[in-house]
CSV table of C-alpha atoms in Angstrom, one decimal:
chain,number,residue,atom,x,y,z
A,8,UNK,CA,-85.5,-47.7,122.0
A,9,UNK,CA,-85.7,-49.8,118.9
A,10,UNK,CA,-82.1,-51.0,119.4
A,11,UNK,CA,-82.9,-51.9,123.0
A,12,UNK,CA,-86.0,-53.7,121.9
A,13,UNK,CA,-84.2,-55.7,119.3
A,14,UNK,CA,-81.6,-56.6,121.8
A,15,UNK,CA,-83.9,-58.1,124.5
A,16,UNK,CA,-86.7,-59.4,122.2
A,17,UNK,CA,-86.8,-62.6,120.2
A,18,UNK,CA,-89.1,-62.9,117.2
A,19,UNK,CA,-90.8,-66.3,117.0
A,20,UNK,CA,-89.8,-68.5,114.1
A,21,UNK,CA,-92.3,-69.2,111.4
A,22,UNK,CA,-91.0,-72.5,109.9
A,23,UNK,CA,-93.5,-72.6,107.1
A,24,UNK,CA,-92.5,-69.1,106.0
A,25,UNK,CA,-88.8,-70.1,106.2
A,26,UNK,CA,-89.5,-73.1,104.0
A,27,UNK,CA,-91.4,-71.0,101.4
A,28,UNK,CA,-88.6,-68.5,101.4
A,29,UNK,CA,-85.9,-71.2,101.0
A,30,UNK,CA,-87.8,-72.7,98.1
A,31,UNK,CA,-88.3,-69.4,96.4
A,32,UNK,CA,-84.5,-68.7,96.8
A,33,UNK,CA,-83.7,-72.1,95.3
A,34,UNK,CA,-85.9,-71.5,92.3
A,35,UNK,CA,-84.5,-68.0,91.8
A,36,UNK,CA,-80.9,-69.1,91.9
A,37,UNK,CA,-81.4,-72.2,89.8
A,38,UNK,CA,-82.4,-70.2,86.7
A,39,UNK,CA,-78.8,-68.8,86.6
A,40,UNK,CA,-77.0,-72.2,87.2
A,41,UNK,CA,-74.0,-72.8,85.0
A,42,UNK,CA,-73.6,-69.2,83.9
A,43,UNK,CA,-70.3,-67.3,84.3
A,44,UNK,CA,-70.0,-64.9,87.2
A,45,UNK,CA,-68.9,-61.4,86.1
A,46,UNK,CA,-68.5,-58.5,88.5
A,47,UNK,CA,-69.3,-58.8,92.2
A,48,UNK,CA,-70.4,-55.5,93.8
A,49,UNK,CA,-70.6,-55.0,97.6
A,50,UNK,CA,-73.3,-52.7,99.0
A,51,UNK,CA,-72.8,-52.0,102.8
A,52,UNK,CA,-75.5,-50.6,104.9
A,53,UNK,CA,-75.3,-49.1,108.4
A,54,UNK,CA,-77.2,-50.4,111.5
A,55,UNK,CA,-80.3,-48.2,110.8
A,56,UNK,CA,-81.8,-46.5,107.8
A,57,UNK,CA,-79.5,-43.5,106.9
A,58,UNK,CA,-82.6,-41.4,106.2
A,59,UNK,CA,-84.2,-42.2,109.6
A,60,UNK,CA,-85.9,-39.3,111.4
A,61,UNK,CA,-85.2,-40.8,114.8
A,62,UNK,CA,-82.4,-38.9,116.6
A,63,UNK,CA,-81.1,-42.0,118.4
A,64,UNK,CA,-80.8,-44.0,115.2
A,65,UNK,CA,-79.0,-41.3,113.4
A,66,UNK,CA,-76.5,-40.9,116.3
A,67,UNK,CA,-76.0,-44.7,116.4
A,68,UNK,CA,-75.2,-44.7,112.7
A,69,UNK,CA,-72.8,-41.8,113.3
A,70,UNK,CA,-70.9,-43.7,116.1
A,71,UNK,CA,-70.8,-47.0,114.3
A,72,UNK,CA,-67.8,-47.9,112.2
A,73,UNK,CA,-69.3,-49.8,109.2
A,74,UNK,CA,-67.7,-53.1,108.2
A,75,UNK,CA,-64.9,-52.6,105.6
A,76,UNK,CA,-65.6,-53.8,102.1
A,77,UNK,CA,-62.4,-55.8,102.0
A,78,UNK,CA,-63.6,-57.8,105.1
A,79,UNK,CA,-66.8,-58.7,103.3
A,80,UNK,CA,-65.0,-59.7,100.1
A,81,UNK,CA,-62.7,-61.9,102.2
A,82,UNK,CA,-65.7,-63.9,103.2
A,83,UNK,CA,-66.6,-64.7,99.6
A,84,UNK,CA,-65.6,-68.0,98.2
A,85,UNK,CA,-67.4,-67.4,95.0
A,86,UNK,CA,-65.2,-65.4,92.7
A,87,UNK,CA,-65.5,-63.6,89.3
A,88,UNK,CA,-65.0,-66.1,86.5
A,89,UNK,CA,-66.5,-69.1,88.4
A,90,UNK,CA,-69.6,-70.9,87.2
A,91,UNK,CA,-72.7,-70.0,89.0
A,92,UNK,CA,-73.6,-72.7,91.5
A,93,UNK,CA,-76.8,-72.1,93.4
A,94,UNK,CA,-75.8,-74.3,96.3
A,95,UNK,CA,-72.4,-72.5,96.7
A,96,UNK,CA,-74.1,-69.1,96.5
A,97,UNK,CA,-76.6,-70.1,99.2
A,98,UNK,CA,-73.9,-71.4,101.5
A,99,UNK,CA,-71.8,-68.2,101.0
A,100,UNK,CA,-74.8,-66.1,101.9
A,101,UNK,CA,-75.4,-68.2,105.0
A,102,UNK,CA,-71.7,-67.8,106.0
A,103,UNK,CA,-71.9,-64.0,105.8
A,104,UNK,CA,-75.2,-64.0,107.8
A,105,UNK,CA,-73.5,-66.1,110.5
A,106,UNK,CA,-71.0,-63.3,111.4
A,107,UNK,CA,-71.8,-61.7,114.7
A,108,UNK,CA,-71.4,-58.2,113.2
A,109,UNK,CA,-73.8,-58.7,110.3
A,110,UNK,CA,-77.5,-58.4,110.9
A,111,UNK,CA,-78.6,-59.5,107.4
A,112,UNK,CA,-77.1,-60.3,104.0
A,113,UNK,CA,-78.4,-60.9,100.6
A,114,UNK,CA,-77.1,-61.8,97.1
A,115,UNK,CA,-78.9,-60.5,94.0
A,116,UNK,CA,-78.2,-61.8,90.5
A,117,UNK,CA,-78.1,-59.3,87.6
A,118,UNK,CA,-77.9,-60.6,84.0
A,119,UNK,CA,-75.1,-58.9,82.2
A,120,UNK,CA,-75.7,-57.2,78.9
A,121,UNK,CA,-75.1,-57.9,76.0
A,122,UNK,CA,-73.7,-61.3,76.9
A,123,UNK,CA,-76.5,-63.4,78.4
A,124,UNK,CA,-74.1,-66.1,79.5
A,125,UNK,CA,-72.6,-63.8,82.2
A,126,UNK,CA,-74.3,-62.7,85.4
A,127,UNK,CA,-73.2,-60.0,87.9
A,128,UNK,CA,-73.7,-60.3,91.6
A,129,UNK,CA,-74.7,-57.7,94.2
A,130,UNK,CA,-73.9,-58.6,97.8
A,131,UNK,CA,-75.8,-56.4,100.2
A,132,UNK,CA,-75.0,-56.4,104.0
A,133,UNK,CA,-76.5,-54.6,106.9
A,134,UNK,CA,-74.4,-54.1,110.0
A,135,UNK,CA,-75.3,-55.0,113.6
A,136,UNK,CA,-74.5,-52.8,116.6
A,137,UNK,CA,-71.5,-54.7,118.2
A,138,UNK,CA,-70.3,-52.6,121.2
A,139,UNK,CA,-71.4,-53.9,124.6
A,140,UNK,CA,-70.5,-53.9,128.3
A,141,UNK,CA,-70.9,-56.6,131.0
A,142,UNK,CA,-70.7,-56.3,134.8
A,143,UNK,CA,-70.5,-59.2,137.2
A,144,UNK,CA,-70.2,-58.9,141.0
A,145,UNK,CA,-70.0,-61.4,143.8
A,146,UNK,CA,-71.0,-61.2,147.5
A,147,UNK,CA,-67.3,-61.0,148.6
A,148,UNK,CA,-66.8,-57.9,146.5
A,149,UNK,CA,-64.9,-59.4,143.6
A,150,UNK,CA,-66.2,-57.8,140.4
A,151,UNK,CA,-65.3,-57.6,136.8
A,152,UNK,CA,-66.3,-55.0,134.2
A,153,UNK,CA,-66.1,-56.0,130.5
A,154,UNK,CA,-66.0,-53.8,127.4
A,155,UNK,CA,-66.2,-55.6,124.0
A,156,UNK,CA,-66.6,-54.9,120.4
A,157,UNK,CA,-67.4,-57.7,117.9
A,158,UNK,CA,-66.4,-55.5,114.9
A,159,UNK,CA,-63.4,-53.5,116.1
A,160,UNK,CA,-62.8,-50.6,113.7
A,161,UNK,CA,-64.9,-52.3,111.0
A,162,UNK,CA,-62.3,-55.1,110.6
A,163,UNK,CA,-64.8,-57.9,111.7
A,164,UNK,CA,-62.6,-58.9,114.6
A,165,UNK,CA,-63.6,-59.1,118.2
A,166,UNK,CA,-61.8,-57.4,121.1
A,167,UNK,CA,-62.7,-57.9,124.7
A,168,UNK,CA,-61.2,-56.4,127.8
A,169,UNK,CA,-62.1,-57.4,131.4
A,170,UNK,CA,-61.0,-55.5,134.4
A,171,UNK,CA,-61.2,-57.1,137.8
A,172,UNK,CA,-61.5,-55.2,141.1
A,173,UNK,CA,-63.0,-55.5,144.6
A,174,UNK,CA,-65.6,-52.9,145.4
A,175,UNK,CA,-65.4,-53.5,149.1
A,176,UNK,CA,-61.7,-52.6,149.5
A,177,UNK,CA,-61.2,-51.1,146.0
A,178,UNK,CA,-58.3,-53.4,145.2
A,179,UNK,CA,-57.2,-54.0,141.7
A,180,UNK,CA,-57.4,-57.6,140.5
A,181,UNK,CA,-55.9,-57.6,136.9
A,182,UNK,CA,-57.1,-57.6,133.3
A,183,UNK,CA,-58.1,-60.3,130.9
A,184,UNK,CA,-57.8,-59.8,127.1
A,185,UNK,CA,-59.5,-61.7,124.3
A,186,UNK,CA,-59.1,-61.3,120.6
A,187,UNK,CA,-60.8,-63.2,117.8
A,188,UNK,CA,-60.5,-63.2,114.1
A,189,UNK,CA,-63.2,-65.1,112.2
A,190,UNK,CA,-61.3,-65.3,108.9
A,191,UNK,CA,-57.6,-65.1,109.0
A,192,UNK,CA,-56.2,-63.8,105.7
A,193,UNK,CA,-59.1,-65.2,103.7
A,194,UNK,CA,-58.3,-68.8,104.7
A,195,UNK,CA,-61.7,-69.2,106.5
A,196,UNK,CA,-59.7,-70.3,109.6
A,197,UNK,CA,-61.0,-68.7,112.8
A,198,UNK,CA,-58.4,-67.7,115.4
A,199,UNK,CA,-58.8,-66.8,119.1
A,200,UNK,CA,-56.4,-65.9,121.8
A,201,UNK,CA,-57.0,-65.1,125.5
A,202,UNK,CA,-54.5,-63.9,128.1
A,203,UNK,CA,-54.6,-62.3,131.5
A,204,UNK,CA,-55.4,-62.7,135.1
A,205,UNK,CA,-58.2,-61.8,137.6
A,206,UNK,CA,-57.3,-61.9,141.3
A,207,UNK,CA,-55.8,-65.4,141.9
A,208,UNK,CA,-56.9,-66.8,138.6
A,209,UNK,CA,-54.8,-66.8,135.4
A,210,UNK,CA,-55.9,-67.8,131.9
A,211,UNK,CA,-53.8,-68.2,128.8
A,212,UNK,CA,-54.9,-69.9,125.6
A,213,UNK,CA,-55.1,-70.0,121.8
A,214,UNK,CA,-57.5,-71.7,119.4
A,215,UNK,CA,-57.8,-72.0,115.7
A,216,UNK,CA,-60.5,-73.9,113.7
A,217,UNK,CA,-62.0,-74.2,110.2
A,218,UNK,CA,-65.5,-75.4,109.9
A,219,UNK,CA,-67.3,-77.0,106.9
A,220,UNK,CA,-68.6,-74.2,104.7
A,221,UNK,CA,-68.9,-75.9,101.3
A,222,UNK,CA,-70.8,-79.1,100.4
A,223,UNK,CA,-67.4,-80.9,99.9
A,224,UNK,CA,-64.9,-79.4,102.3
A,225,UNK,CA,-62.5,-80.1,105.1
A,226,UNK,CA,-62.3,-79.1,108.7
A,227,UNK,CA,-59.4,-78.8,111.1
A,228,UNK,CA,-58.7,-77.2,114.4
A,229,UNK,CA,-56.7,-77.2,117.6
A,230,UNK,CA,-56.4,-75.4,120.9
A,231,UNK,CA,-54.1,-75.1,123.9
A,232,UNK,CA,-55.3,-73.7,127.2
A,233,UNK,CA,-53.7,-73.1,130.6
A,234,UNK,CA,-55.4,-72.0,133.8
A,235,UNK,CA,-54.1,-71.5,137.3
A,236,UNK,CA,-56.5,-71.1,140.2
A,237,UNK,CA,-56.8,-71.7,144.0
A,238,UNK,CA,-59.3,-74.4,145.3
A,239,UNK,CA,-60.6,-75.0,148.8
A,240,UNK,CA,-60.1,-78.5,150.3
A,241,UNK,CA,-62.8,-79.6,152.6
A,242,UNK,CA,-62.8,-80.7,155.4
A,243,UNK,CA,-59.1,-79.8,155.7
A,244,UNK,CA,-60.0,-76.1,155.7
A,245,UNK,CA,-57.1,-75.2,153.5
A,246,UNK,CA,-56.4,-73.8,150.0
A,247,UNK,CA,-54.0,-75.1,147.4
A,248,UNK,CA,-53.0,-73.7,144.0
A,249,UNK,CA,-53.8,-75.9,141.0
A,250,UNK,CA,-53.0,-75.5,137.4
A,251,UNK,CA,-54.9,-77.0,134.5
A,252,UNK,CA,-53.4,-77.5,131.0
A,253,UNK,CA,-55.3,-79.0,128.1
A,254,UNK,CA,-55.0,-79.3,124.4
A,255,UNK,CA,-56.9,-80.8,121.5
A,256,UNK,CA,-56.7,-81.2,117.7
A,257,UNK,CA,-59.2,-82.5,115.2
A,258,UNK,CA,-59.7,-82.8,111.5
A,259,UNK,CA,-62.3,-84.1,109.1
A,260,UNK,CA,-63.6,-84.3,105.5
A,261,UNK,CA,-67.1,-83.9,104.1
A,262,UNK,CA,-68.4,-85.4,100.9
A,263,UNK,CA,-71.3,-84.1,98.8
A,264,UNK,CA,-73.8,-86.7,97.5
A,265,UNK,CA,-75.4,-85.1,94.5
A,266,UNK,CA,-78.4,-87.6,94.2
A,267,UNK,CA,-79.3,-87.0,97.9
A,268,UNK,CA,-78.5,-83.2,97.7
A,269,UNK,CA,-76.7,-83.6,101.1
A,270,UNK,CA,-73.3,-84.1,102.6
A,271,UNK,CA,-71.8,-86.5,105.0
A,272,UNK,CA,-68.6,-86.0,107.0
A,273,UNK,CA,-65.9,-87.9,108.9
A,274,UNK,CA,-64.1,-86.2,111.8
A,275,UNK,CA,-61.5,-87.4,114.3
A,276,UNK,CA,-60.9,-85.6,117.6
A,277,UNK,CA,-57.9,-86.0,119.9
A,278,UNK,CA,-57.9,-84.4,123.4
A,279,UNK,CA,-55.6,-84.4,126.4
A,280,UNK,CA,-56.1,-82.9,129.8
A,281,UNK,CA,-53.5,-82.4,132.5
A,282,UNK,CA,-53.8,-81.3,136.1
A,283,UNK,CA,-50.8,-80.5,138.3
A,284,UNK,CA,-50.4,-79.8,142.0
A,285,UNK,CA,-48.8,-81.4,145.1
A,286,UNK,CA,-52.1,-82.8,146.4
A,287,UNK,CA,-52.8,-84.5,143.1
A,288,UNK,CA,-49.3,-85.9,142.9
A,289,UNK,CA,-49.5,-87.9,146.2
A,290,UNK,CA,-53.1,-89.0,145.8
A,291,UNK,CA,-53.1,-89.9,142.1
A,292,UNK,CA,-53.6,-93.6,142.2
A,293,UNK,CA,-53.4,-95.5,145.5
A,294,UNK,CA,-55.4,-93.0,147.6
A,295,UNK,CA,-58.1,-92.7,145.1
A,296,UNK,CA,-58.6,-96.4,144.9
A,297,UNK,CA,-58.6,-96.5,148.6
A,298,UNK,CA,-61.3,-93.9,148.8
A,299,UNK,CA,-63.4,-95.8,146.2
A,300,UNK,CA,-63.0,-98.9,148.3
A,301,UNK,CA,-64.2,-97.1,151.4
A,302,UNK,CA,-67.3,-95.8,149.6
A,303,UNK,CA,-68.2,-99.3,148.4
A,304,UNK,CA,-67.8,-100.7,151.9
A,305,UNK,CA,-70.0,-97.9,153.4
A,306,UNK,CA,-72.7,-98.3,150.7
A,307,UNK,CA,-72.8,-102.1,151.1
A,308,UNK,CA,-72.3,-102.6,154.8
A,309,UNK,CA,-73.5,-99.3,156.2
A,310,UNK,CA,-71.9,-97.4,159.0
A,311,UNK,CA,-69.4,-99.9,160.5
A,312,UNK,CA,-67.0,-97.7,162.5
A,313,UNK,CA,-68.6,-95.2,164.8
A,314,UNK,CA,-65.3,-94.2,166.5
A,315,UNK,CA,-63.9,-92.8,163.3
A,316,UNK,CA,-64.5,-89.2,162.1
A,317,UNK,CA,-67.4,-89.0,159.7
A,318,UNK,CA,-68.1,-86.6,156.9
A,319,UNK,CA,-71.5,-86.3,155.3
A,320,UNK,CA,-71.7,-85.9,151.5
A,321,UNK,CA,-74.8,-83.9,150.5
A,322,UNK,CA,-77.0,-85.5,147.9
A,323,UNK,CA,-76.9,-83.4,144.7
A,324,UNK,CA,-76.4,-83.7,141.0
A,325,UNK,CA,-73.3,-81.8,139.8
A,326,UNK,CA,-71.7,-81.2,136.5
A,327,UNK,CA,-68.7,-83.5,136.3
A,328,UNK,CA,-66.1,-81.2,134.9
A,329,UNK,CA,-67.2,-78.1,136.9
A,330,UNK,CA,-67.2,-80.0,140.2
A,331,UNK,CA,-64.0,-82.1,139.7
A,332,UNK,CA,-62.1,-79.7,137.4
A,333,UNK,CA,-60.5,-78.5,140.6
A,334,UNK,CA,-59.3,-81.9,142.1
A,335,UNK,CA,-57.3,-85.0,141.3
A,336,UNK,CA,-60.3,-87.3,140.6
A,337,UNK,CA,-61.0,-85.8,137.2
A,338,UNK,CA,-57.4,-86.3,136.0
A,339,UNK,CA,-57.4,-89.9,137.2
A,340,UNK,CA,-60.6,-90.8,135.4
A,341,UNK,CA,-59.4,-89.2,132.2
A,342,UNK,CA,-56.0,-90.9,132.4
A,343,UNK,CA,-57.7,-94.3,133.0
A,344,UNK,CA,-60.0,-93.8,130.0
A,345,UNK,CA,-63.1,-93.9,132.2
A,346,UNK,CA,-64.3,-90.4,131.3
A,347,UNK,CA,-64.0,-89.3,127.7
A,348,UNK,CA,-66.6,-86.6,127.3
A,349,UNK,CA,-68.6,-84.1,129.3
A,350,UNK,CA,-71.2,-85.9,131.4
A,351,UNK,CA,-73.1,-85.8,134.7
A,352,UNK,CA,-72.8,-88.0,137.7
A,353,UNK,CA,-74.9,-88.3,140.9
A,354,UNK,CA,-73.4,-88.1,144.4
A,355,UNK,CA,-75.7,-90.0,146.8
A,356,UNK,CA,-76.1,-89.6,150.6
A,357,UNK,CA,-73.4,-91.6,152.2
A,358,UNK,CA,-70.7,-91.4,154.8
A,359,UNK,CA,-67.0,-91.6,154.1
A,360,UNK,CA,-64.7,-92.9,156.8
A,361,UNK,CA,-61.5,-90.9,157.2
A,362,UNK,CA,-58.9,-93.1,159.0
C-alpha cells in the first residue's frame, strides 16, 4: 500500500526548506574544499527497509534486483586522487538522483586518519521500484499492452516491450521494442533505440545525447527517426500511406564564471524533416500556393461561387505538428523556412472552394 501511495501521491515542495538544506550542504562540503579524495565506498539500499515488518515491503525487496555497484561507480565523475570540489560533488549527487531507478542518493565525507589532508567519501543510494505496465485501448478495438523496467537486471538500463492486438477480433498487430542506456561505458552519453510496428504503423529510430553535467562542460547529440503510417484524406474519403523521416544534431559548450558562481552555455541545433508519399509529391508547391490563394480570396471577398462544391472547415485550435504531421503542408512550410519550431496555429471558420 505504501508503494501504491508513493506512486500516485505528490508531496508539496517546501522551497524554504530546500533552500535551507542546500545552504547547509554547501557549508558542510566547503569545509573539505581542496583536500585529496581517498577511497570512495558505495552503499546500496533496496526499495524498502530490509528490516521492515510489512509483508508486502519484504516481498518487494525480494523481487527487486538492486542496482549494481559498477553502474553507480560509472556515474561518478569524481575519482580517488582528485581534489575535493564542493560544486562538483554537489553536481555528481544531483546526477545520481536524476536517474529514474534511484529514489535518493547522498554523499558523506569522512576525514581519513592519520592524514588530515585526505578525505574518504561514502556514496549511499536507495533504489526505486522500476517495473510497470501500461494498457491503452481504443473504441475500434486496437489495444496495446506495455511491460517495462527502468532498471533491467540492475544494470540501470530501460527495456520496454509493447504488444498490439485487437480485442474485438483478437488479431495480432505486432510489437514495439525500446531500449535505453543512460550512461554508455561511463562516457555520460545517453543512448536510446526504438524499433517495431503496431498494426499499420512502423517506428524505427536511434538517439544519443550528452547533457551538461559539470560547471564547465560540453553537450552533443543526434537522432534519426523513421515512421510509416496511414492517413485519411477528407473529403476524398480515401487512405494513403505516408512515411516520415527526420534527423537532428546539436552541440554546445558551457563556461563557468567563478565570480558569479554560475555557468553560461552556447548551443547550436540543426534539424531536418522529410515527408514522402505520392500525394505530397504532386501537391508540393503549385497546389499548396493555389489553395492558399483560394483561402485568401474567400476570406476577403466572401462566398463568391455558389455553384462550386463547398467544404466547411471547423473552427478549432490544433497543435501544428500533430495536425499536419500527416500531410504535405508541414513539409512545405519547413522547406520554405516558414516553420522552424513547434508552435500552434488557429484555423478559422471559412469555406474552401474545390474546383
